[in-house]
Short mmCIF file of C-alpha atoms and ligand atoms in Angstrom, two decimals:
data_model
loop_
_atom_site.label_atom_id
_atom_site.label_comp_id
_atom_site.label_asym_id
_atom_site.label_seq_id
_atom_site.Cartn_x
_atom_site.Cartn_y
_atom_site.Cartn_z
CA UNK O 1110 148.51 39.40 96.61
CA UNK O 1111 151.21 41.57 98.13
CA UNK O 1112 148.73 44.36 98.80
CA UNK O 1113 146.62 41.97 100.87
CA UNK O 1114 149.50 41.25 103.24
CA UNK O 1115 149.28 44.72 104.83
CA UNK O 1116 148.19 44.80 108.48
CA UNK O 1117 144.45 45.13 108.94
CA UNK O 1118 143.19 48.55 110.00
CA UNK O 1119 140.10 49.80 111.81
CA UNK O 1120 137.40 50.46 109.23
CA UNK O 1121 136.19 53.39 111.33
CA UNK O 1122 139.60 55.10 111.27
CA UNK O 1123 141.10 57.93 109.19
CA UNK O 1124 143.36 55.38 107.51
CA UNK O 1125 140.32 53.60 106.10
CA UNK O 1126 138.74 56.90 105.04
CA UNK O 1127 141.75 57.51 102.80
CA UNK O 1128 141.65 53.98 101.40
CA UNK O 1129 137.92 54.14 100.63
CA UNK O 1130 138.24 57.52 98.91
CA UNK O 1131 141.16 56.24 96.88
CA UNK O 1132 139.27 53.13 95.72
CA UNK O 1133 136.17 55.19 94.80
CA UNK O 1134 138.18 57.73 92.78
CA UNK O 1135 139.97 55.01 90.84
CA UNK O 1136 136.72 53.10 90.32
CA UNK O 1137 135.23 56.23 88.71
CA UNK O 1138 138.04 56.11 86.17
CA UNK O 1139 137.23 52.45 85.46
CA UNK O 1140 133.54 53.26 84.96
CA UNK O 1141 134.39 56.47 83.03
CA UNK O 1142 131.88 58.32 85.18
CA UNK O 1143 131.28 61.27 87.44
CA UNK O 1144 128.30 59.42 88.92
CA UNK O 1145 128.34 57.98 92.43
CA UNK O 1146 130.18 54.68 92.79
CA UNK O 1147 130.04 52.38 95.81
CA UNK O 1148 131.98 49.31 96.81
CA UNK O 1149 129.87 46.55 98.34
CA UNK O 1150 131.27 43.64 100.27
CA UNK O 1151 129.66 40.78 98.34
CA UNK O 1152 130.18 38.97 95.06
CA UNK O 1153 128.87 40.33 91.75
CA UNK O 1154 125.42 38.84 92.33
CA UNK O 1155 125.08 41.03 95.42
CA UNK O 1156 125.74 44.08 93.23
CA UNK O 1157 123.01 42.96 90.80
CA UNK O 1158 120.66 42.44 93.73
CA UNK O 1159 121.48 45.92 95.07
CA UNK O 1160 120.68 47.51 91.70
CA UNK O 1161 117.32 45.76 91.53
CA UNK O 1162 116.12 45.87 95.13
CA UNK O 1163 116.78 49.59 95.54
CA UNK O 1164 114.96 50.68 92.39
CA UNK O 1165 112.21 48.15 91.60
CA UNK O 1166 108.83 48.44 93.25
CA UNK O 1167 106.10 45.83 93.23
CA UNK O 1168 104.53 45.55 89.76
CA UNK O 1169 107.24 47.54 87.95
CA UNK O 1170 107.85 46.32 84.42
CA UNK O 1171 111.44 45.44 83.60
CA UNK O 1172 112.54 44.36 80.13
CA UNK O 1173 115.15 41.61 80.42
CA UNK O 1174 116.73 40.10 77.31
CA UNK O 1175 117.48 36.50 78.31
CA UNK O 1176 120.53 35.30 76.40
CA UNK O 1177 121.96 32.81 78.86
CA UNK O 1178 122.29 31.80 82.50
CA UNK O 1179 123.32 35.16 83.94
CA UNK O 1180 120.57 37.15 82.25
CA UNK O 1181 118.07 34.53 83.45
CA UNK O 1182 119.34 35.28 86.95
CA UNK O 1183 118.68 39.01 86.47
CA UNK O 1184 115.11 38.16 85.51
CA UNK O 1185 114.85 36.04 88.65
CA UNK O 1186 116.12 38.91 90.80
CA UNK O 1187 113.50 41.26 89.31
CA UNK O 1188 110.73 38.80 90.17
CA UNK O 1189 112.15 38.20 93.65
CA UNK O 1190 111.51 41.90 94.42
CA UNK O 1191 107.98 41.94 93.02
CA UNK O 1192 108.88 43.31 89.58
CA UNK O 1193 107.27 42.08 86.39
CA UNK O 1194 110.04 40.67 84.25
CA UNK O 1195 109.25 41.06 80.55
CA UNK O 1196 111.66 38.53 79.12
CA UNK O 1197 112.92 38.73 75.55
CA UNK O 1198 114.15 35.24 74.69
CA UNK O 1199 117.32 35.29 72.61
CA UNK O 1200 118.73 32.24 70.85
CA UNK O 1201 121.86 31.02 72.68
CA UNK O 1202 124.95 32.38 70.95
CA UNK O 1203 123.21 35.58 69.85
CA UNK O 1204 122.69 39.00 71.40
CA UNK O 1205 119.44 40.96 71.64
CA UNK O 1206 119.02 43.65 69.00
CA UNK O 1207 117.86 47.19 69.81
CA UNK O 1208 114.86 46.73 67.47
CA UNK O 1209 113.61 43.83 69.61
CA UNK O 1210 113.85 45.95 72.73
CA UNK O 1211 112.25 48.94 71.01
CA UNK O 1212 109.30 46.80 69.93
CA UNK O 1213 108.68 45.42 73.41
CA UNK O 1214 109.14 48.82 75.06
CA UNK O 1215 106.66 50.45 72.63
CA UNK O 1216 104.18 47.63 73.19
CA UNK O 1217 104.42 47.75 76.99
CA UNK O 1218 104.18 51.53 77.26
CA UNK O 1219 105.25 52.29 80.81
CA UNK O 1220 108.41 50.45 81.78
CA UNK O 1221 110.66 50.99 84.76
CA UNK O 1222 113.91 49.53 83.52
CA UNK O 1223 115.76 47.75 80.74
CA UNK O 1224 118.16 45.30 82.38
CA UNK O 1225 120.94 44.03 80.14
CA UNK O 1226 123.70 41.54 80.83
CA UNK O 1227 126.12 43.15 78.41
CA UNK O 1228 128.55 40.24 78.31
CA UNK O 1229 126.77 36.91 78.79
CA UNK O 1230 129.53 34.85 80.37
CA UNK O 1231 127.63 31.59 79.89
CA UNK O 1232 127.54 31.87 76.08
CA UNK O 1233 130.55 34.09 75.30
CA UNK O 1234 128.29 36.75 73.78
CA UNK O 1235 128.87 40.49 73.99
CA UNK O 1236 125.86 42.75 73.46
CA UNK O 1237 127.13 45.29 70.94
CA UNK O 1238 124.36 47.87 71.12
CA UNK O 1239 124.17 48.95 74.74
CA UNK O 1240 124.34 52.65 73.87
CA UNK O 1241 121.30 52.29 71.57
CA UNK O 1242 119.43 50.39 74.28
CA UNK O 1243 120.17 53.20 76.69
CA UNK O 1244 118.54 55.66 74.24
CA UNK O 1245 115.43 53.47 74.10
CA UNK O 1246 115.28 53.51 77.90
CA UNK O 1247 115.59 57.30 77.85
CA UNK O 1248 112.74 57.65 75.32
CA UNK O 1249 110.54 55.62 77.67
CA UNK O 1250 111.66 57.48 80.76
CA UNK O 1251 113.01 54.17 82.04
CA UNK O 1252 116.28 53.25 83.68
CA UNK O 1253 118.98 51.23 81.97
CA UNK O 1254 120.86 48.73 84.09
CA UNK O 1255 124.03 47.02 82.84
CA UNK O 1256 125.39 43.85 84.41
CA UNK O 1257 128.96 44.42 83.23
CA UNK O 1258 130.49 41.90 85.62
CA UNK O 1259 132.58 40.06 83.05
CA UNK O 1260 133.48 42.99 80.79
CA UNK O 1261 133.99 46.32 82.59
CA UNK O 1262 137.68 47.16 82.34
CA UNK O 1263 138.13 44.74 79.42
CA UNK O 1264 136.17 46.60 76.77
CA UNK O 1265 134.73 50.04 76.07
CA UNK O 1266 131.77 50.82 78.34
CA UNK O 1267 131.74 54.54 79.12
CA UNK O 1268 128.99 55.01 81.69
CA UNK O 1269 128.53 58.77 81.26
CA UNK O 1270 128.63 59.03 77.48
CA UNK O 1271 126.30 56.04 77.08
CA UNK O 1272 124.01 57.29 79.88
CA UNK O 1273 123.97 54.06 81.86
CA UNK O 1274 121.92 54.56 85.03
CA UNK O 1275 123.11 51.58 87.00
CA UNK O 1276 126.16 49.49 86.25
CA UNK O 1277 127.62 46.63 88.27
CA UNK O 1278 130.92 44.84 88.08
CA UNK O 1279 132.88 42.60 90.42
CA UNK O 1280 136.44 42.61 91.71
CA UNK O 1281 137.46 39.24 90.27
CA UNK O 1282 136.93 39.62 86.54
CA UNK O 1283 138.53 42.22 84.19
CA UNK O 1284 139.89 44.23 87.13
CA UNK O 1285 141.87 41.15 88.17
CA UNK O 1286 141.58 41.43 91.96
CA UNK O 1287 140.42 38.55 94.17
CA UNK O 1288 136.67 37.90 94.50
CA UNK O 1289 134.61 39.45 97.28
CA UNK O 1290 133.67 43.00 96.23
CA UNK O 1291 131.03 44.38 93.87
CA UNK O 1292 131.24 47.87 92.38
CA UNK O 1293 128.10 49.79 91.44
CA UNK O 1294 127.55 53.15 89.73
CA UNK O 1295 124.33 55.17 89.98
CA UNK O 1296 123.12 58.12 87.90
CA UNK O 1297 120.95 60.95 89.20
CA UNK O 1298 117.97 59.31 87.48
CA UNK O 1299 118.68 56.10 89.39
CA UNK O 1300 118.77 58.09 92.63
CA UNK O 1301 115.37 59.62 91.81
CA UNK O 1302 113.91 56.12 91.40
CA UNK O 1303 115.52 55.04 94.66
CA UNK O 1304 114.16 58.04 96.56
CA UNK O 1305 110.66 57.38 95.19
CA UNK O 1306 110.81 53.76 96.36
CA UNK O 1307 108.96 53.50 99.70
CA UNK O 1308 110.66 50.19 100.54
CA UNK O 1309 114.33 50.17 101.45
CA UNK O 1310 116.48 47.05 101.65
CA UNK O 1311 118.64 46.43 104.70
CA UNK O 1312 122.20 45.33 103.82
CA UNK O 1313 122.09 46.78 100.30
CA UNK O 1314 120.41 50.09 101.19
CA UNK O 1315 122.27 52.41 98.82
CA UNK O 1316 120.90 55.51 100.56
CA UNK O 1317 122.79 54.36 103.65
CA UNK O 1318 125.92 53.75 101.54
CA UNK O 1319 125.66 57.31 100.21
CA UNK O 1320 125.18 58.82 103.69
CA UNK O 1321 128.10 56.90 105.16
CA UNK O 1322 130.35 57.83 102.25
CA UNK O 1323 129.51 61.53 102.13
CA UNK O 1324 129.39 62.06 105.89
CA UNK O 1325 132.28 59.87 107.06
CA UNK O 1326 134.04 58.19 104.12
CA UNK O 1327 133.01 54.83 105.52
CA UNK O 1328 130.82 51.90 104.55
CA UNK O 1329 127.72 51.17 106.66
CA UNK O 1330 128.90 47.63 107.44
CA UNK O 1331 132.29 45.98 107.90
CA UNK O 1332 134.13 45.98 104.55
CA UNK O 1333 136.34 43.09 103.46
CA UNK O 1334 139.59 44.93 104.13
CA UNK O 1335 142.12 42.64 102.46
CA UNK O 1336 140.11 42.75 99.23
CA UNK O 1337 139.88 46.54 99.53
CA UNK O 1338 143.68 46.65 99.63
CA UNK O 1339 143.84 44.37 96.61
CA UNK O 1340 141.19 46.30 94.69
CA UNK O 1341 142.99 49.58 95.38
CA UNK O 1342 146.18 48.11 93.91
CA UNK O 1343 144.38 46.46 90.98
CA UNK O 1344 142.65 49.75 90.12
CA UNK O 1345 146.02 51.55 90.26
CA UNK O 1346 147.26 48.99 87.75
CA UNK O 1347 144.26 49.76 85.52
CA UNK O 1348 145.17 53.46 85.66
CA UNK O 1349 148.85 52.81 85.00
CA UNK O 1350 148.04 50.77 81.92
CA UNK O 1351 145.28 53.13 80.78
CA UNK O 1352 141.83 52.01 79.67
CA UNK O 1353 142.46 52.27 75.93
CA UNK O 1354 145.56 50.08 76.09
CA UNK O 1355 143.78 47.64 78.35
CA UNK O 1356 140.86 47.30 75.94
CA UNK O 1357 143.29 46.83 73.06
CA UNK O 1358 145.15 44.09 74.99
CA UNK O 1359 141.87 42.26 75.62
CA UNK O 1360 140.89 42.60 71.94
CA UNK O 1361 144.22 41.23 70.71
CA UNK O 1362 144.35 38.33 73.16
CA UNK O 1363 140.78 37.23 72.44
CA UNK O 1364 141.30 37.59 68.72
CA UNK O 1365 144.44 35.43 68.98
CA UNK O 1366 142.50 32.75 70.88
CA UNK O 1367 139.61 32.80 68.40
CA UNK O 1368 141.85 32.48 65.38
CA UNK O 1369 144.00 29.76 66.97
CA UNK O 1370 140.89 27.77 67.88
CA UNK O 1371 139.59 28.04 64.31
CA UNK O 1372 142.99 27.00 62.98
CA UNK O 1373 142.74 23.87 65.15
CA UNK O 1374 139.33 23.09 63.65
CA UNK O 1375 137.32 24.11 66.71
CA UNK O 1376 134.07 25.95 66.05
CA UNK O 1377 133.36 29.16 67.92
CA UNK O 1378 130.02 29.06 69.73
CA UNK O 1379 128.62 32.60 69.30
CA UNK O 1380 127.83 34.20 66.01
CA UNK O 1381 130.89 36.12 64.79
CA UNK O 1382 129.46 39.62 65.30
CA UNK O 1383 128.64 38.85 68.93
CA UNK O 1384 131.95 37.28 70.02
CA UNK O 1385 133.04 38.53 73.44
CA UNK O 1386 136.52 40.02 73.88
CA UNK O 1387 136.77 38.58 77.40
CA UNK O 1388 135.24 35.12 77.34
CA UNK O 1389 135.83 32.63 74.56
CA UNK O 1390 133.09 30.00 74.16
CA UNK O 1391 134.07 27.08 71.94
CA UNK O 1392 132.07 24.10 70.75
CA UNK O 1393 133.43 20.79 72.03
CA UNK O 1394 134.68 19.02 68.88
CA UNK O 1395 132.68 16.01 67.70
CA UNK O 1396 133.82 12.68 69.09
CA UNK O 1397 135.36 14.26 72.19
CA UNK O 1398 133.84 14.33 75.66
CA UNK O 1399 133.74 17.74 77.28
CA UNK O 1400 135.08 16.39 80.58
CA UNK O 1401 137.92 14.55 78.83
CA UNK O 1402 138.88 17.73 76.98
CA UNK O 1403 138.89 19.89 80.10
CA UNK O 1404 140.74 17.16 81.99
CA UNK O 1405 143.45 16.92 79.31
CA UNK O 1406 143.83 20.72 79.24
CA UNK O 1407 144.07 20.71 83.04
CA UNK O 1408 146.88 18.15 82.85
CA UNK O 1409 148.73 20.68 80.68
CA UNK O 1410 148.45 23.19 83.55
CA UNK O 1411 145.56 25.34 82.26
CA UNK O 1412 142.04 25.54 83.65
CA UNK O 1413 139.16 26.14 81.27
CA UNK O 1414 135.49 26.10 82.21
CA UNK O 1415 132.66 23.91 81.01
CA UNK O 1416 129.36 25.04 79.55
CA UNK O 1417 126.51 26.26 81.76
CA UNK O 1418 122.82 25.41 81.68
CA UNK O 1419 121.75 24.02 78.30
CA UNK O 1420 125.34 24.29 77.04
CA UNK O 1421 126.72 21.92 79.64
CA UNK O 1422 128.70 19.24 77.82
CA UNK O 1423 128.69 20.94 74.41
CA UNK O 1424 130.73 24.11 75.07
CA UNK O 1425 133.96 24.98 76.88
CA UNK O 1426 134.85 28.50 77.95
CA UNK O 1427 138.21 30.27 78.24
CA UNK O 1428 138.46 33.35 80.43
CA UNK O 1429 140.53 35.95 78.59
CA UNK O 1430 140.34 38.84 81.00
CA UNK O 1431 142.33 40.76 83.58
CA UNK O 1432 145.78 39.21 83.71
CA UNK O 1433 145.94 38.10 80.10
CA UNK O 1434 148.84 38.61 77.74
CA UNK O 1435 150.91 36.77 75.13
CA UNK O 1436 152.11 34.38 77.84
CA UNK O 1437 148.63 33.28 78.91
CA UNK O 1438 147.37 33.13 75.33
CA UNK O 1439 150.27 30.99 74.08
CA UNK O 1440 150.18 28.71 77.12
CA UNK O 1441 146.45 28.15 76.59
CA UNK O 1442 146.81 27.43 72.86
CA UNK O 1443 149.60 24.97 73.60
CA UNK O 1444 147.54 23.26 76.27
CA UNK O 1445 144.43 23.06 74.09
CA UNK O 1446 146.40 21.79 71.09
CA UNK O 1447 148.26 19.16 73.09
CA UNK O 1448 145.02 18.05 74.75
CA UNK O 1449 143.29 17.63 71.38
CA UNK O 1450 146.28 15.68 70.04
CA UNK O 1451 146.17 13.41 73.09
CA UNK O 1452 142.47 12.81 72.46
CA UNK O 1453 143.14 11.73 68.89
CA UNK O 1454 142.52 14.91 66.88
CA UNK O 1455 145.00 15.91 64.20
CA UNK O 1456 145.95 19.51 64.99
CA UNK O 1457 149.01 21.62 64.33
CA UNK O 1458 149.84 23.59 67.46
CA UNK O 1459 152.58 25.36 65.54
CA UNK O 1460 150.18 26.71 62.93
CA UNK O 1461 147.72 27.73 65.64
CA UNK O 1462 150.46 29.63 67.45
CA UNK O 1463 151.48 31.35 64.26
CA UNK O 1464 147.96 32.65 63.48
CA UNK O 1465 147.70 33.74 67.11
CA UNK O 1466 150.97 35.60 66.73
CA UNK O 1467 149.55 37.50 63.75
CA UNK O 1468 146.50 38.52 65.80
CA UNK O 1469 148.64 39.54 68.76
CA UNK O 1470 150.70 41.82 66.52
CA UNK O 1471 147.92 43.24 64.40
C1 LIG B 1856 127.62 38.36 83.67
C2 LIG B 1856 127.68 37.85 85.07
N1 LIG B 1856 126.73 38.22 85.93
C3 LIG B 1856 126.75 37.80 87.21
C4 LIG B 1856 127.74 36.97 87.68
C5 LIG B 1856 127.75 36.51 89.10
O1 LIG B 1856 128.84 37.05 89.76
P1 LIG B 1856 129.35 36.40 91.14
O2 LIG B 1856 129.66 34.98 90.86
O3 LIG B 1856 130.57 37.26 91.46
O4 LIG B 1856 128.27 36.58 92.13
C6 LIG B 1856 128.74 36.54 86.81
C7 LIG B 1856 129.80 35.63 87.26
O5 LIG B 1856 130.51 35.04 86.49
C8 LIG B 1856 128.72 37.00 85.47
O6 LIG B 1856 129.66 36.64 84.61
#
């Protein structure tokens, strides 16, 4: 917030060149990559659109595991640009398995891309086998695209060692800056696909982004400067903490929230092996209305989200990413426990806090 109070500068000035270079360098650390990274002025969805519209040509086959609302949107984006989305339907609360993708890829023969939402924010599911999926893409000479919007910076996702061709995240999630910027990384193989594509988008033309960056250290269009300032600061904070420590903090905080919820008798929505370390999806306890629960938690000073799509009304979701520590975890457990008590459930907030404490220390 302080970073955003700086005076605005001309985005065609040497001052901006320095800022842009600084953000890009730090973003490469976040992505653990030597690949090109660009910052787009748009929300995360714009980044997803950029990944698709630059690479996908009419008729291209794209394998899309659909495990919730956000992966359904990826499939929609593929179709919007003339691609053939080969959807793999996954039961809500589960993640796609590499074998399922392998089978479809072998059956389809020529595929252009495997597009994976690696943390499905609508169901609280993390896809654990992204590296294996990347190998399948490689075997089929296809690209692998990762929508890592709600996980990059909160959990291990090394772009170079897992050979991820395109990866997108957004400023407002695990990086903990305000919303308004999308970050995208592109491998050489992704560039080859882009160069082969006869159709170029306008606002999201990544070739133009590359030319402007390499020739002038600028963006083709006006960047959202205040958010650039904030992202620069937020990425410095990521570096100061260090990725490993940051991942560990996310693991501990989510594990504390999961165990406290279970202690209070709340069921976790995803299957245990697929639980996300950044978004906690909980089943609304029987006999309680989802709106009443969220309302009572809100009265305790904490905001939690409702379910999306088919899970509306039956699931609530707790964001456990970015600025999350003992303080946020304990405040949330207190709020949830007090809300449940108010709504007539017998829970021991003290016991929940004590199991959370164990997880935070482990
Ligand atoms: C996995 C995933 N993909 C895409 C999006 C869309 O991002 P935005 O709302 O920034 O456009 C979100 C937002 O929550 C998300 O979690």
